[in-house]
Coordinates of N, CA, C and O in Angstrom, one line a residue:
I1 N 70.3 167.7 115.4 CA 69.9 166.7 115.6 C 68.1 167.6 116.0 O 68.4 167.7 116.9
T2 N 67.3 167.1 115.1 CA 65.7 166.8 116.0 C 66.1 165.6 115.6 O 66.0 164.8 115.4
L3 N 64.7 165.6 116.8 CA 64.8 164.2 117.5 C 62.9 163.9 117.5 O 62.6 165.0 118.2
A4 N 61.9 163.1 118.0 CA 60.3 163.7 118.0 C 60.9 162.5 120.0 O 62.0 161.2 119.8
V5 N 59.5 162.7 121.0 CA 59.5 162.2 122.1 C 59.4 160.7 122.1 O 59.8 160.6 120.7
G6 N 60.9 160.5 122.6 CA 60.9 158.5 122.9 C 62.1 157.7 121.8 O 62.5 157.3 121.9
E7 N 62.3 159.1 120.9 CA 63.5 158.5 119.7 C 65.3 158.6 121.1 O 64.8 159.5 121.1
G8 N 65.7 158.2 119.6 CA 67.7 158.7 120.3 C 68.4 158.6 119.3 O 67.7 158.1 118.5
Y9 N 69.1 158.3 119.7 CA 70.6 159.2 118.5 C 72.0 158.2 118.7 O 72.4 158.8 120.9
N10 N 72.8 158.1 118.4 CA 73.8 157.8 118.6 C 75.0 158.7 118.1 O 75.1 159.4 117.0
L11 N 75.4 159.8 118.9 CA 76.4 160.5 119.1 C 77.7 160.1 118.9 O 77.9 159.6 120.0
N12 N 78.5 160.2 117.6 CA 80.2 160.0 117.5 C 80.4 160.7 118.3 O 81.1 161.8 117.3
A13 N 80.8 161.1 118.9 CA 82.7 161.7 118.9 C 83.9 161.2 119.4 O 83.8 160.0 119.5
F14 N 84.9 161.6 118.7 CA 86.2 160.8 119.3 C 87.2 161.7 119.0 O 86.6 163.0 119.0
V15 N 88.2 161.4 120.2 CA 89.5 162.5 119.5 C 90.4 161.9 118.9 O 90.7 160.8 118.4
K16 N 92.0 162.9 118.5 CA 92.5 162.9 117.8 C 94.2 162.4 117.9 O 94.1 163.2 119.0
P17 N 95.4 162.1 118.3 CA 95.5 161.3 117.3 C 94.6 160.1 118.4 O 94.4 159.8 119.6
A18 N 94.7 158.9 117.5 CA 93.5 157.0 118.0 C 94.3 157.0 119.0 O 93.4 156.6 119.6
N19 N 95.6 157.2 119.0 CA 96.6 156.6 120.4 C 96.4 157.4 121.4 O 96.7 157.9 122.5
T20 N 95.5 158.6 121.6 CA 95.6 159.4 122.9 C 94.1 159.1 124.0 O 94.3 158.0 124.2
T21 N 95.7 159.5 125.0 CA 94.5 158.9 126.6 C 93.9 159.9 126.2 O 92.5 159.6 128.0
D22 N 92.9 160.9 125.9 CA 91.6 161.3 126.2 C 90.4 160.3 126.4 O 90.5 159.6 126.0
I23 N 90.0 161.2 127.7 CA 88.6 160.1 128.3 C 87.7 161.3 127.4 O 87.2 162.1 127.9
I24 N 86.0 160.9 126.4 CA 85.1 161.4 125.7 C 84.0 161.3 127.2 O 84.0 160.2 127.7
M25 N 83.4 163.0 127.7 CA 82.6 162.2 128.9 C 81.2 163.5 128.5 O 81.4 164.9 127.4
Y26 N 80.0 163.2 129.1 CA 79.1 164.1 127.8 C 77.8 164.8 128.5 O 77.6 163.6 130.2
S27 N 77.7 165.0 128.5 CA 76.6 166.2 130.0 C 75.2 166.5 128.8 O 74.9 166.9 127.7
S28 N 74.6 167.1 129.8 CA 73.2 167.4 128.8 C 73.2 168.8 129.2 O 73.2 168.6 131.1
S29 N 71.9 169.7 128.4 CA 72.6 171.5 130.2 C 70.8 170.7 130.2 O 70.3 171.9 130.9
N30 N 70.3 170.1 130.0 CA 69.0 169.8 131.2 C 68.1 168.1 130.5 O 68.0 167.4 129.6
E31 N 68.9 167.1 131.5 CA 68.4 165.9 131.3 C 66.6 165.9 130.9 O 66.3 164.8 130.6
N32 N 65.7 166.6 131.9 CA 64.8 166.4 131.6 C 63.7 166.5 130.0 O 62.8 165.7 129.4
I33 N 65.2 167.3 129.1 CA 64.2 167.2 127.6 C 65.1 165.9 127.7 O 64.7 165.8 125.9
A34 N 66.5 165.3 127.4 CA 67.4 164.0 126.7 C 68.2 164.2 127.9 O 68.6 165.4 128.1
S35 N 68.3 163.0 127.9 CA 69.7 162.8 128.5 C 70.4 161.6 127.6 O 70.2 161.4 126.4
I36 N 71.6 161.7 128.3 CA 72.8 161.3 126.9 C 74.1 159.6 128.6 O 74.1 160.4 129.2
S37 N 73.5 158.8 128.0 CA 74.8 158.4 128.1 C 76.2 158.3 128.3 O 76.6 159.3 127.9
N38 N 76.8 157.6 129.2 CA 78.2 157.5 128.6 C 79.1 157.2 127.6 O 80.0 157.7 127.7
K39 N 77.8 156.7 126.7 CA 78.0 155.7 125.0 C 77.6 156.7 124.0 O 78.2 156.1 123.0
G40 N 76.9 157.9 124.7 CA 76.4 158.5 123.5 C 75.4 158.8 123.3 O 75.0 158.7 121.5
K41 N 74.6 157.8 123.3 CA 73.4 157.5 123.2 C 72.0 158.7 124.2 O 72.3 159.0 125.0
I42 N 72.4 159.3 122.8 CA 71.1 160.7 123.0 C 69.2 159.9 122.9 O 69.4 159.0 122.3
I43 N 68.2 160.0 124.6 CA 67.0 159.9 124.3 C 66.1 161.4 124.6 O 66.7 162.0 125.6
A44 N 65.7 161.4 123.3 CA 64.7 162.6 123.9 C 63.6 161.4 124.9 O 62.9 161.3 124.7
H45 N 63.4 163.0 126.4 CA 62.4 162.6 127.4 C 60.7 163.2 126.9 O 59.5 163.0 126.0
R46 N 61.5 164.9 126.4 CA 60.5 166.1 126.1 C 60.7 167.1 125.6 O 61.7 167.6 125.1
E47 N 59.3 167.4 124.9 CA 59.9 168.8 123.4 C 60.4 169.4 124.6 O 61.0 170.0 125.3
G48 N 61.3 170.6 123.9 CA 62.1 171.3 123.9 C 62.9 171.5 123.0 O 63.8 170.7 122.6
T49 N 64.5 172.3 123.6 CA 66.0 172.1 122.8 C 66.3 172.5 124.1 O 66.5 172.6 125.0
V50 N 67.6 171.8 124.2 CA 68.9 171.6 125.2 C 70.8 171.2 124.4 O 70.1 171.0 122.8
N51 N 71.0 171.3 124.7 CA 72.7 171.2 124.4 C 73.2 170.3 125.2 O 72.9 170.3 126.6
I52 N 74.0 169.4 124.2 CA 74.4 167.9 125.0 C 76.2 168.9 124.2 O 76.1 168.8 123.1
T53 N 76.8 168.3 125.0 CA 78.2 168.5 125.6 C 79.5 167.5 125.2 O 79.0 166.7 126.9
A54 N 80.1 167.2 124.2 CA 80.6 166.1 124.9 C 82.4 167.1 124.9 O 83.0 167.6 124.0
R55 N 83.5 166.8 126.3 CA 84.1 167.3 126.6 C 84.8 166.3 127.6 O 85.2 164.8 127.3
T56 N 86.5 166.3 126.1 CA 87.0 165.9 126.8 C 88.2 166.1 129.0 O 87.8 166.9 128.3
N57 N 89.0 165.0 129.4 CA 90.0 165.5 130.0 C 90.8 166.0 130.2 O 91.6 166.9 131.2
S58 N 91.4 167.0 128.5 CA 91.9 167.9 129.1 C 91.9 169.5 128.6 O 92.3 169.8 127.5
G59 N 90.5 169.3 128.3 CA 89.4 171.0 128.1 C 88.9 171.1 126.3 O 88.2 171.9 126.2
H60 N 89.4 170.1 125.7 CA 89.0 170.5 124.5 C 86.8 169.6 124.9 O 86.7 169.1 125.3
K61 N 85.9 170.4 123.9 CA 85.2 170.6 123.6 C 83.8 170.4 122.8 O 84.6 171.3 121.4
A62 N 83.2 169.9 122.6 CA 82.1 170.0 121.6 C 80.3 170.2 122.4 O 80.5 169.8 123.0
I63 N 79.8 171.1 121.5 CA 78.6 170.6 122.3 C 77.4 171.0 120.3 O 77.2 170.9 119.9
C64 N 76.9 170.2 120.5 CA 75.4 169.1 119.3 C 74.2 169.9 120.2 O 73.7 169.5 121.0
R65 N 73.5 171.0 119.7 CA 72.3 171.3 119.6 C 70.6 170.4 119.3 O 71.2 169.8 118.3
V66 N 70.2 169.7 120.8 CA 69.5 168.9 119.6 C 67.8 169.0 120.6 O 67.3 170.3 121.7
I67 N 66.8 169.3 119.7 CA 66.3 170.0 119.2 C 65.4 168.7 119.9 O 64.9 167.9 118.4
V68 N 63.6 168.7 120.3 CA 63.0 167.2 120.3 C 61.6 168.2 120.4 O 60.8 168.6 121.0
I69 N 60.6 167.0 119.0 CA 59.2 168.0 118.4 C 58.4 166.5 118.7 O 59.7 165.5 120.3
P70 N 57.0 167.8 119.7 CA 57.2 165.8 119.9 C 56.3 164.7 118.5 O 56.6 164.7 117.8
N71 N 56.3 163.5 119.8 CA 55.9 162.6 119.0 C 55.1 163.1 117.6 O 53.6 163.2 118.5
Q72 N 54.8 161.8 116.9 CA 53.8 162.5 115.7 C 52.8 161.8 115.8 O 53.3 160.5 115.6

């Protein structure tokens, strides 16, 4: 995903089956570049590259690379 400084993006992560009790937790490898809320909303703060990780309490994970570019 590429975002400009100040932009936001809703990351949609989900687990199957639908009736699972797994909870998705989000984290950013650098909150100064881009942060993510516990609901999956990414906010780009400054130029750079960051990895956003969605992890379940059962150990599954997915990583999304976010590239933040200067605001045009």
